[in-house]
PDB file of C-alpha atoms in Angstrom:
ATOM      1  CA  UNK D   1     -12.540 -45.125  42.034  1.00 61.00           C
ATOM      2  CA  UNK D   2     -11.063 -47.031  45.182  1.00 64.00           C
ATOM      3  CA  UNK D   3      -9.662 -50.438  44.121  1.00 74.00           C
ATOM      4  CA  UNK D   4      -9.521 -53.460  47.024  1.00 80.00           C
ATOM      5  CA  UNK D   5      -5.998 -52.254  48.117  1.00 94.00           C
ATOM      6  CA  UNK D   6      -6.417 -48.454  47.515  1.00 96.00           C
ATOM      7  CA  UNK D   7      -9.142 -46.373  48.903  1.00 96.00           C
ATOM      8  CA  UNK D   8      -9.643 -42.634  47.846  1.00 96.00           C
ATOM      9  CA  UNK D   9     -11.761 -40.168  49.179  1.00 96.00           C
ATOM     10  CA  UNK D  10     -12.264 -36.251  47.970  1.00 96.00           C
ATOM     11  CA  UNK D  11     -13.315 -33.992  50.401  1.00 94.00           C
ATOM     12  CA  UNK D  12     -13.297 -29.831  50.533  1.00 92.00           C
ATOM     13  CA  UNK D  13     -10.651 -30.545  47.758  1.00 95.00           C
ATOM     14  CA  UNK D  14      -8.776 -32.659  49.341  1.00 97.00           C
ATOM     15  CA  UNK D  15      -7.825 -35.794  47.932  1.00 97.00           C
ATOM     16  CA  UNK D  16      -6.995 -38.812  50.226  1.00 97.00           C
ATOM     17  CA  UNK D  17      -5.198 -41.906  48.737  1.00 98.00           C
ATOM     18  CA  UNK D  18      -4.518 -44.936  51.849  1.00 98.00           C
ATOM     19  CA  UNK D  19      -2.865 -47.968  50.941  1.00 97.00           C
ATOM     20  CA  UNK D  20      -5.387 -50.667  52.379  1.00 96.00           C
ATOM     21  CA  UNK D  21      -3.125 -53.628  52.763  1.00 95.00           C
ATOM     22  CA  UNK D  22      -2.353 -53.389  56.538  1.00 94.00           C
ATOM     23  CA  UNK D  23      -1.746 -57.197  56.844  1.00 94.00           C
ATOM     24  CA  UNK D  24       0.934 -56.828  54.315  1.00 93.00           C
ATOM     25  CA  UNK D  25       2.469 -54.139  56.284  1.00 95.00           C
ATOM     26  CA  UNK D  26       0.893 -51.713  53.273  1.00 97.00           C
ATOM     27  CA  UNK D  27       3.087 -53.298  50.822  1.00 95.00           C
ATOM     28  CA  UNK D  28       2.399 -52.101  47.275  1.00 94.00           C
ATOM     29  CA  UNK D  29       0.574 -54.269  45.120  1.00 92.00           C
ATOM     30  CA  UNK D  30       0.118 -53.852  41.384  1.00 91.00           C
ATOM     31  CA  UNK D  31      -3.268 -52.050  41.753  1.00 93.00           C
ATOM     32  CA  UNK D  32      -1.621 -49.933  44.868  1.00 95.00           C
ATOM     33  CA  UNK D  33       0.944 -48.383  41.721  1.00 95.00           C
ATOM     34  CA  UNK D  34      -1.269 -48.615  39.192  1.00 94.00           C
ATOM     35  CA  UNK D  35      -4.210 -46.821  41.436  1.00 96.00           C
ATOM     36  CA  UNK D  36      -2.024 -44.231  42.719  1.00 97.00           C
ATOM     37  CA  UNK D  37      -0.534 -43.406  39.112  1.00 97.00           C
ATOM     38  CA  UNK D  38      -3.729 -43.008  37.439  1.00 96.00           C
ATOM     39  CA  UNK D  39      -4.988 -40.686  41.065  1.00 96.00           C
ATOM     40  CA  UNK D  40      -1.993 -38.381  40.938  1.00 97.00           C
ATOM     41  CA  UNK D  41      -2.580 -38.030  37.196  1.00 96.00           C
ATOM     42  CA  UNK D  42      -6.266 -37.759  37.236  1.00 95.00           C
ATOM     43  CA  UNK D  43      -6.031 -35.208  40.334  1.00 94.00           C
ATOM     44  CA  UNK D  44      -3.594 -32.744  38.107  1.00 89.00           C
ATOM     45  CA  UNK D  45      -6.520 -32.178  35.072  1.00 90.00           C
ATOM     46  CA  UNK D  46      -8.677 -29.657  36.763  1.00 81.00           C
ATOM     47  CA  UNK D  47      -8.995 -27.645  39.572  1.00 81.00           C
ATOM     48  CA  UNK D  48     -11.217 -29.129  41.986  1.00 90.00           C
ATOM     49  CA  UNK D  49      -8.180 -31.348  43.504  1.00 95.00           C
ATOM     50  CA  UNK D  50      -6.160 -28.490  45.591  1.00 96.00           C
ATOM     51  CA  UNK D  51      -4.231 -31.311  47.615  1.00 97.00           C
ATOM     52  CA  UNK D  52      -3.100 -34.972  47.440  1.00 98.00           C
ATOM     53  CA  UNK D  53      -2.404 -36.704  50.546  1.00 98.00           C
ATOM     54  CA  UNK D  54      -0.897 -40.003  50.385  1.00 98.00           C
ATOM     55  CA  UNK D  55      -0.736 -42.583  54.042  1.00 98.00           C
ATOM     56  CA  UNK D  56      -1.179 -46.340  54.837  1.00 97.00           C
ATOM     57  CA  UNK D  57      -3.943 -48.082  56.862  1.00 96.00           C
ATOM     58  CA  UNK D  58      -3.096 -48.702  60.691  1.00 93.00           C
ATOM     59  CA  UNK D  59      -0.858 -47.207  62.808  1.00 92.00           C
ATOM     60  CA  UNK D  60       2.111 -50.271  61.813  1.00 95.00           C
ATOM     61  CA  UNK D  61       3.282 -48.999  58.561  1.00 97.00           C
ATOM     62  CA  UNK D  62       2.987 -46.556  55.637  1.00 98.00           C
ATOM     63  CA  UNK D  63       4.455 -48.534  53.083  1.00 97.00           C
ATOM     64  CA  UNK D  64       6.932 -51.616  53.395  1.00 95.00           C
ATOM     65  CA  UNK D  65       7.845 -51.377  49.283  1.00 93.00           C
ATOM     66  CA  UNK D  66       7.286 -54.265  47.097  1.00 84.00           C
ATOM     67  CA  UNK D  67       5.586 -57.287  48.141  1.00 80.00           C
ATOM     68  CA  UNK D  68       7.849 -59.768  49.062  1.00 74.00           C
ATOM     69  CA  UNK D  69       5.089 -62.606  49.933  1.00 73.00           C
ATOM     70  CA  UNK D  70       4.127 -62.459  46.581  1.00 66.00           C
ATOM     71  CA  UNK D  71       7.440 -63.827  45.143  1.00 53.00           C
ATOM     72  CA  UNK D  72       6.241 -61.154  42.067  1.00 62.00           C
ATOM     73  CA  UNK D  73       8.081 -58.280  43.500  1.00 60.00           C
ATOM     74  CA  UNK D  74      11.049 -58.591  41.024  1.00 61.00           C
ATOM     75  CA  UNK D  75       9.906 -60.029  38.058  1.00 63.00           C
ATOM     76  CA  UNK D  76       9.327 -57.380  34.857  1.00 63.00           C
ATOM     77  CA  UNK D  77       8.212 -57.395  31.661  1.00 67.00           C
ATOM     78  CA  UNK D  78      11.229 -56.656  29.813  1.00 66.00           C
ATOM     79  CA  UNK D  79       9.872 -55.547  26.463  1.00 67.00           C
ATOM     80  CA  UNK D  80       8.025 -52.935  28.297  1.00 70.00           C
ATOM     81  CA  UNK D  81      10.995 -50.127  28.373  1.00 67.00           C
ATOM     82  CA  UNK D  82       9.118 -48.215  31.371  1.00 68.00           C
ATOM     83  CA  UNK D  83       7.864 -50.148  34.362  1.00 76.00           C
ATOM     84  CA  UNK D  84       5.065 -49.656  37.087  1.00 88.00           C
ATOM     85  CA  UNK D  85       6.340 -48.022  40.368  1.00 92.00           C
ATOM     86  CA  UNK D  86       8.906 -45.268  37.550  1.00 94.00           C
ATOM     87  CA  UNK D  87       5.958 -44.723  35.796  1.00 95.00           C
ATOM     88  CA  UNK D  88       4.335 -43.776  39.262  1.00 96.00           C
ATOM     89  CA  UNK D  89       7.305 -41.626  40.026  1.00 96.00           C
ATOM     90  CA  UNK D  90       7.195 -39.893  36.743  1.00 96.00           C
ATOM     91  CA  UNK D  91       3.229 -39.090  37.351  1.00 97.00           C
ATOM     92  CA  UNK D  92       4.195 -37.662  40.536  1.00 97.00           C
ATOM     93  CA  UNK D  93       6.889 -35.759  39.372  1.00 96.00           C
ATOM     94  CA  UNK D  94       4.777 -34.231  36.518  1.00 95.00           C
ATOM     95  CA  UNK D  95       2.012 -33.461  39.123  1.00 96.00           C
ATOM     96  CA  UNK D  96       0.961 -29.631  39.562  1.00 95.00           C
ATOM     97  CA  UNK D  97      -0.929 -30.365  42.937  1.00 97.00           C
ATOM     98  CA  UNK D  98       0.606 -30.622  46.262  1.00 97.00           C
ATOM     99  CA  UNK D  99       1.662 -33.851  47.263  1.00 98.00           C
ATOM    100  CA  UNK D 100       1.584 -34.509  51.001  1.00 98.00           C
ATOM    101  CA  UNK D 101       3.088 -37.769  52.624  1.00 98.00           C
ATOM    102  CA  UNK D 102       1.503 -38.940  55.585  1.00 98.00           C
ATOM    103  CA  UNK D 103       3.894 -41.306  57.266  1.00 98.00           C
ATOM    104  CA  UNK D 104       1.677 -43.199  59.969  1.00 97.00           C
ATOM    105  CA  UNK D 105       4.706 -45.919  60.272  1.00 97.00           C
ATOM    106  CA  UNK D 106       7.448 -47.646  58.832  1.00 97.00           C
ATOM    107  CA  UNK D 107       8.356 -46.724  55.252  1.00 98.00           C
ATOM    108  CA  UNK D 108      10.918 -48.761  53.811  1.00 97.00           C
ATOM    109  CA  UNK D 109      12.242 -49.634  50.134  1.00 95.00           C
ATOM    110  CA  UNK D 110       9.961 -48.457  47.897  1.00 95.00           C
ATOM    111  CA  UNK D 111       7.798 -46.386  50.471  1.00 97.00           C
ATOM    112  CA  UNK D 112      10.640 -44.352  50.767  1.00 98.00           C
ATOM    113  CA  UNK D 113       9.867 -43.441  46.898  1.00 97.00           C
ATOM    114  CA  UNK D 114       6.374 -42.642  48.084  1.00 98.00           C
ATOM    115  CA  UNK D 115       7.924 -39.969  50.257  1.00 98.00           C
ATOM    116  CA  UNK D 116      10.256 -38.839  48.424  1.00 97.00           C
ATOM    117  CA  UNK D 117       8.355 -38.066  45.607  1.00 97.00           C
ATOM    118  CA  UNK D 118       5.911 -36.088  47.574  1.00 98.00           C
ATOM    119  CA  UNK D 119       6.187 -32.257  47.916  1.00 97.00           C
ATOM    120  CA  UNK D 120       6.378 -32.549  52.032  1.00 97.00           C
ATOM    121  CA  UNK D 121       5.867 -35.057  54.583  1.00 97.00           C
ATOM    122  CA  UNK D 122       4.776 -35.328  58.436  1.00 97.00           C
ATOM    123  CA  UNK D 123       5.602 -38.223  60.083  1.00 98.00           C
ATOM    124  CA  UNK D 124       4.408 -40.393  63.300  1.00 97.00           C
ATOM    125  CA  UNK D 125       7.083 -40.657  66.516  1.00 97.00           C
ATOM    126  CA  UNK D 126       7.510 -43.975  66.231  1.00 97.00           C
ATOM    127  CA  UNK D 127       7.788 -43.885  61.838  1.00 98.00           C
ATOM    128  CA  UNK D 128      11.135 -45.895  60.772  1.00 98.00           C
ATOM    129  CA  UNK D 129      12.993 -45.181  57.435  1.00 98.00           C
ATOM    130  CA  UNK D 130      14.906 -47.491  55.707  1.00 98.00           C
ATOM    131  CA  UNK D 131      16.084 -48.712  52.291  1.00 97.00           C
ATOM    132  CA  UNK D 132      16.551 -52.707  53.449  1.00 96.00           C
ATOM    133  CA  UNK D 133      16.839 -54.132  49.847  1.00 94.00           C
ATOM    134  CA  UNK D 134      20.451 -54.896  49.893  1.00 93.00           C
ATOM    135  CA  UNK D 135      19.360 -57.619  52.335  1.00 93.00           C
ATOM    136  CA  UNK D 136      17.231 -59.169  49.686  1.00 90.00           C
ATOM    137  CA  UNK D 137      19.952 -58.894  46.808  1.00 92.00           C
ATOM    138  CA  UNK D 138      18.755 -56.168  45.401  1.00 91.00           C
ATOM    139  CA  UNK D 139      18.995 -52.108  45.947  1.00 93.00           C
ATOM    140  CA  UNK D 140      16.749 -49.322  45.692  1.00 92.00           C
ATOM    141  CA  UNK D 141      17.734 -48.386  42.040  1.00 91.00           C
ATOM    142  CA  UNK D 142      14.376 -46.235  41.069  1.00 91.00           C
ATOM    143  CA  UNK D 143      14.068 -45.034  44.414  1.00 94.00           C
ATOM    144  CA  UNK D 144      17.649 -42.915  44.114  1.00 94.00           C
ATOM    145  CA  UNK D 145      15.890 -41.157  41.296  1.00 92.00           C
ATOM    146  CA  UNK D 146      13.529 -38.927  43.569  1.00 95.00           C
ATOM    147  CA  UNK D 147      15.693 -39.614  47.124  1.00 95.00           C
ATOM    148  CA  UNK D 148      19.476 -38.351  46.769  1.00 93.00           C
ATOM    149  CA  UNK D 149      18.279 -35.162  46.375  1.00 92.00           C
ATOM    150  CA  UNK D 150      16.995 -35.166  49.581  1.00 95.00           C
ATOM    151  CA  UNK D 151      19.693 -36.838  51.242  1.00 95.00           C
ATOM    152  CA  UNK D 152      22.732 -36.318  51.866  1.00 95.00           C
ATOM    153  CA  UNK D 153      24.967 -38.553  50.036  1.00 95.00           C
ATOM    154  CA  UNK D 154      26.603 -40.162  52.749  1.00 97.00           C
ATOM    155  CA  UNK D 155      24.174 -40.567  54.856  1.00 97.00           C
ATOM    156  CA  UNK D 156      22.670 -42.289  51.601  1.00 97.00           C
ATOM    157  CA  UNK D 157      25.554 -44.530  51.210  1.00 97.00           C
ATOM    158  CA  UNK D 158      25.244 -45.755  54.405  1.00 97.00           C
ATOM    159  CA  UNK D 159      21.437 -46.812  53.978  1.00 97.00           C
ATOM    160  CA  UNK D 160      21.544 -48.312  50.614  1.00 97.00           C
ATOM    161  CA  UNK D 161      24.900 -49.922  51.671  1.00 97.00           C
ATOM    162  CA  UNK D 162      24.230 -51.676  54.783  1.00 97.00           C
ATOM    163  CA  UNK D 163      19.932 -51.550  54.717  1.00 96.00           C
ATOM    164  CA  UNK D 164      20.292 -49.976  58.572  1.00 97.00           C
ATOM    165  CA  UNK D 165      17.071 -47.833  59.319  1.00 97.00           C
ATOM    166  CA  UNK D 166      16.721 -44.328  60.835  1.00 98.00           C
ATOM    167  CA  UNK D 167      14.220 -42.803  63.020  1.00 98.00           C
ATOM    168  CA  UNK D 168      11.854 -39.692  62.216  1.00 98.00           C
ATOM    169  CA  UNK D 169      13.908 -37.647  65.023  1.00 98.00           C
ATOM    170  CA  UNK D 170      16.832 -38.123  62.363  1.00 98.00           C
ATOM    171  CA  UNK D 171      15.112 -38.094  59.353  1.00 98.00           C
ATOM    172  CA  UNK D 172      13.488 -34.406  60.216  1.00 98.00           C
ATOM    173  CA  UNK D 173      17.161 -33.629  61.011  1.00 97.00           C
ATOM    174  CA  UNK D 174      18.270 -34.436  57.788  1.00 97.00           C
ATOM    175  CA  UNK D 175      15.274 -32.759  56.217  1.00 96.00           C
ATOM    176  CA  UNK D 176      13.389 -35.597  55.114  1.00 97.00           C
ATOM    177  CA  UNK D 177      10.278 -35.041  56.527  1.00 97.00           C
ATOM    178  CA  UNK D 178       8.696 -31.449  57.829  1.00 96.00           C
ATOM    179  CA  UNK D 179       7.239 -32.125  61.221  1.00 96.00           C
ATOM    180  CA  UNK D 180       7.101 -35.506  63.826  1.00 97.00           C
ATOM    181  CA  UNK D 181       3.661 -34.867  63.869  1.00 96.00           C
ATOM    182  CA  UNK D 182       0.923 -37.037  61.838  1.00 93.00           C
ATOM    183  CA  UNK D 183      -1.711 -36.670  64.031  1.00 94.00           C
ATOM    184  CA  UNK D 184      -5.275 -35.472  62.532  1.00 95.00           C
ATOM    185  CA  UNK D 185      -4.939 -31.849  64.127  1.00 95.00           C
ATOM    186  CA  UNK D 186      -1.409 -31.391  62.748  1.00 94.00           C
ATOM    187  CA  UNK D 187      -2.558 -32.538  58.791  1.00 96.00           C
ATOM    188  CA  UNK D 188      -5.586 -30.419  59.143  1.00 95.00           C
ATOM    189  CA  UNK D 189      -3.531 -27.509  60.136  1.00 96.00           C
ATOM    190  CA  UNK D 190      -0.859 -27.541  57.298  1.00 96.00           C
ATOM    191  CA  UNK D 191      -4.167 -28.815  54.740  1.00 96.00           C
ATOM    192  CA  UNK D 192      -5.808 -25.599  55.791  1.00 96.00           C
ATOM    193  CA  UNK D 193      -2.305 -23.792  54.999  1.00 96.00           C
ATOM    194  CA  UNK D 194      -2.038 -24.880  51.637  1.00 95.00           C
ATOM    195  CA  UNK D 195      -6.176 -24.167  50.954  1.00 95.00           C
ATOM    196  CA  UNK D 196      -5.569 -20.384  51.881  1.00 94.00           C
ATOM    197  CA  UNK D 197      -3.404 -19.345  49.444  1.00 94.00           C
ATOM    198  CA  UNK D 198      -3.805 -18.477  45.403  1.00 94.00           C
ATOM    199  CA  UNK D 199      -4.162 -22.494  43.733  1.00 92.00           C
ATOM    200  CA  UNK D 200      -2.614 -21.063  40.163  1.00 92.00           C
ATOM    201  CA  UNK D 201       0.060 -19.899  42.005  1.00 94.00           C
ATOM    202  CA  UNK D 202       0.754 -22.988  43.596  1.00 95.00           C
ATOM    203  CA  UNK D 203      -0.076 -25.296  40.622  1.00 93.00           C
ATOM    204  CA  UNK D 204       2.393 -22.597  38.462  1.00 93.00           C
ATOM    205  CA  UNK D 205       5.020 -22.374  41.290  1.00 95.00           C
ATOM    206  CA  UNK D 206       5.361 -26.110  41.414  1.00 95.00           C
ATOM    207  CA  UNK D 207       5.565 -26.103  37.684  1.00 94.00           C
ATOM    208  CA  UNK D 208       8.947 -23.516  38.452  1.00 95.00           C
ATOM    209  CA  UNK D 209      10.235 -25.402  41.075  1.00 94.00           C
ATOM    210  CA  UNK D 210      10.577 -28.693  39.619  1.00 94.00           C
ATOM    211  CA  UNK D 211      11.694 -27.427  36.230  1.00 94.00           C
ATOM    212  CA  UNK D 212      14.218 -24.855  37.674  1.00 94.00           C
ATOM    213  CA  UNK D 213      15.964 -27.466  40.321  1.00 90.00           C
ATOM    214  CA  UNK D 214      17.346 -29.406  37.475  1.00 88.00           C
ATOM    215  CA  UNK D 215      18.697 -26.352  35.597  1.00 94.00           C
ATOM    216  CA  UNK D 216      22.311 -24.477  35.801  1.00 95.00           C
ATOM    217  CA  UNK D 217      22.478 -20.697  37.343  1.00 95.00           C
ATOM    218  CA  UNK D 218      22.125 -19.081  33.836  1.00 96.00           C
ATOM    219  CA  UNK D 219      19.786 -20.753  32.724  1.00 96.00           C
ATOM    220  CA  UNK D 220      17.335 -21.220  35.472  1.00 96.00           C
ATOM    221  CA  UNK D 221      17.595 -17.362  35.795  1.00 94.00           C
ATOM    222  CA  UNK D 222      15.869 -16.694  32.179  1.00 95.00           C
ATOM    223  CA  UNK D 223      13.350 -19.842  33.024  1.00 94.00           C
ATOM    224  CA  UNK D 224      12.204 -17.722  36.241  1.00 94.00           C
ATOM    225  CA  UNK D 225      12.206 -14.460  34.507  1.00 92.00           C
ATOM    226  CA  UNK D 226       9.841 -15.308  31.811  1.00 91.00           C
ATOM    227  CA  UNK D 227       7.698 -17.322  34.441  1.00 93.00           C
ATOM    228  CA  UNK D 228       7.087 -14.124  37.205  1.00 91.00           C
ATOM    229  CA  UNK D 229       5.768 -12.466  33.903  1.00 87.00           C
ATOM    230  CA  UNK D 230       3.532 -15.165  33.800  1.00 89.00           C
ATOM    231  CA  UNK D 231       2.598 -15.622  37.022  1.00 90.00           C
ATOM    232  CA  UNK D 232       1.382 -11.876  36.888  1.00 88.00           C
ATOM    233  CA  UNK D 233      -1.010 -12.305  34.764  1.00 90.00           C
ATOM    234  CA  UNK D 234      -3.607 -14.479  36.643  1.00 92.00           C
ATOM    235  CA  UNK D 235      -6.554 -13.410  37.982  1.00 93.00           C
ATOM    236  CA  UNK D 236      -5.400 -14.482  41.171  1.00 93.00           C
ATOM    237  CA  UNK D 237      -1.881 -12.175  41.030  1.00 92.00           C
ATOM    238  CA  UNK D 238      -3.959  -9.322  40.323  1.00 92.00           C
ATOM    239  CA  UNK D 239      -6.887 -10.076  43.248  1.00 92.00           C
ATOM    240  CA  UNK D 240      -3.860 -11.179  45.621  1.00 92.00           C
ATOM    241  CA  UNK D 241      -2.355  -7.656  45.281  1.00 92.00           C
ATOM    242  CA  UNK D 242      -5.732  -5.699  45.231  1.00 93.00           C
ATOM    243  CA  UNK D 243      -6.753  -7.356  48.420  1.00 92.00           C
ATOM    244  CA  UNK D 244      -3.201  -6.535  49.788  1.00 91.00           C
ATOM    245  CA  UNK D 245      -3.679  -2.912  49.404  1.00 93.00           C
ATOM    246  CA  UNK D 246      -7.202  -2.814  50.351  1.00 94.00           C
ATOM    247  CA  UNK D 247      -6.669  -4.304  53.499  1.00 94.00           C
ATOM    248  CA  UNK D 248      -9.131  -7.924  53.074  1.00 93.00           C
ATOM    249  CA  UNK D 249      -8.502 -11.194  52.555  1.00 93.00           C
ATOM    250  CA  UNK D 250      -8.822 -12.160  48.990  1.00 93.00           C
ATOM    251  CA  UNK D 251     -10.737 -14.859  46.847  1.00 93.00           C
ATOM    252  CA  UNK D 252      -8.978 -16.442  44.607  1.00 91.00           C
ATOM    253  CA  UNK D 253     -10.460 -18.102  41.643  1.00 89.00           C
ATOM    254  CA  UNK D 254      -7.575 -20.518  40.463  1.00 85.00           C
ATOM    255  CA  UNK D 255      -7.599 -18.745  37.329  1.00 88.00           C
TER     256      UNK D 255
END
């Protein structure tokens, strides 16, 4: 279902969703958020979707955030109490499937959402990161909601505060993104990764990990405990450990 500014492609269960607005520097439209939202949440009601990788058109920029030029950016429906790009967020959030950003360039304001609400990221040599919206009278309010977890706070200070970029040799310092390396080769390598392994247990795992980050000691302990019960008693648990002892490589049937 690719829209004018969003094109999607499925392959080997792989789905591909490229912000097609290059002359805007890939600056999210309504149907970008709107496209993406209903993608993520599409991708997470069945099986045949194993991972979600999210990049811009061109080589200039991932995503640039809101579209300035369109002197819409800013302006909400105020009855609504939830809005677009946090509905987005929440989608992604709620997502069982792996979420991969694929940052071909500069990813700025609300592209920095897009990545942080991803599950990892690879990024391009020359990628810049930056939260400039302080030099538009505004700040990157929804965007804190998936990023200072990932950040460390004053490192995030200093962005929000003064709208200064970093590059990707800082931001895989800081452990924003995974590798500087968003080359075709590199994706295919960590795609094939993530295809190898048991899909309930990823789908389940991410299920634990998001639920269990937000919790205190205690009580993330008894969430986990009753989950590995769970997680035992898949198909694929029981063929991962068979084919463990019997020495071959196991197929898993996402059940």
């Amino acid at each position: 279902m690719s829209s004018p500014d969003l094109i999607e492609t499925l392959d080997g269960g792989v789905l591909r969703l490229t912000i097609d607005r290059p002359e805007r520097r890939n600056a999210m439209s309504t149907a970008v958020v709107e496209g993406l939202t209903r993608a993520i949440t599409e991708a997470g009601q069945g099986g045949a979707v194993r991972a979600i990788v999210i990049t811009g058109n061109g080589e200039q920029a991932f995503c640039s955030g809101a579209d300035l030029q369109s002197g819409q950016s800013f302006q909400f429906d105020y009855s609504r109490p939830q809005l677009g790009f946090a509905n987005l967020l929440r989608a992604a959030h709620a997502s069982h499937v792996p979420l991969i950003a694929r940052v071909n360039g500069a990813c700025m304001a609300g592209g920095m959402g897009l990545l942080a609400m991803c599950d990892m990221a690879v990024a391009a040599p020359h990628a810049q990161f930056g939260l400039p919206e302080v030099r538009v009278g505004v700040f990157p309010a929804q965007v804190l909601a998936v990023l200072q977890s990932l950040i460390p706070p004053r490192v995030l200070n200093q962005m929000c505060l003064t709208g200064r970029p970093i590059g990707a040799e800082q931001a895989l310092a800081l452990g924003l993104i995974n590798a500087i390396d968003a080359s075709d080769a590199a994706l295919d390598a960590l795609l094939a990764d993530l295809l190898a392994v048991s899909g309930v247990a990823q789908r389940r795992g991410l299920y634990t990990l998001k639920t269990a980050r937000s919790m205190p000691f205690e009580q993330a302990m008894a969430f986990t405990e009753s989950q590995i019960a769970l997680f035992a008693q898949t198909e694929d648990a029981r063929e991962g450990q068979a084919a463990f002892r019997e020495k071959r490589k196991p197929v898993w049937t996402g059940r």
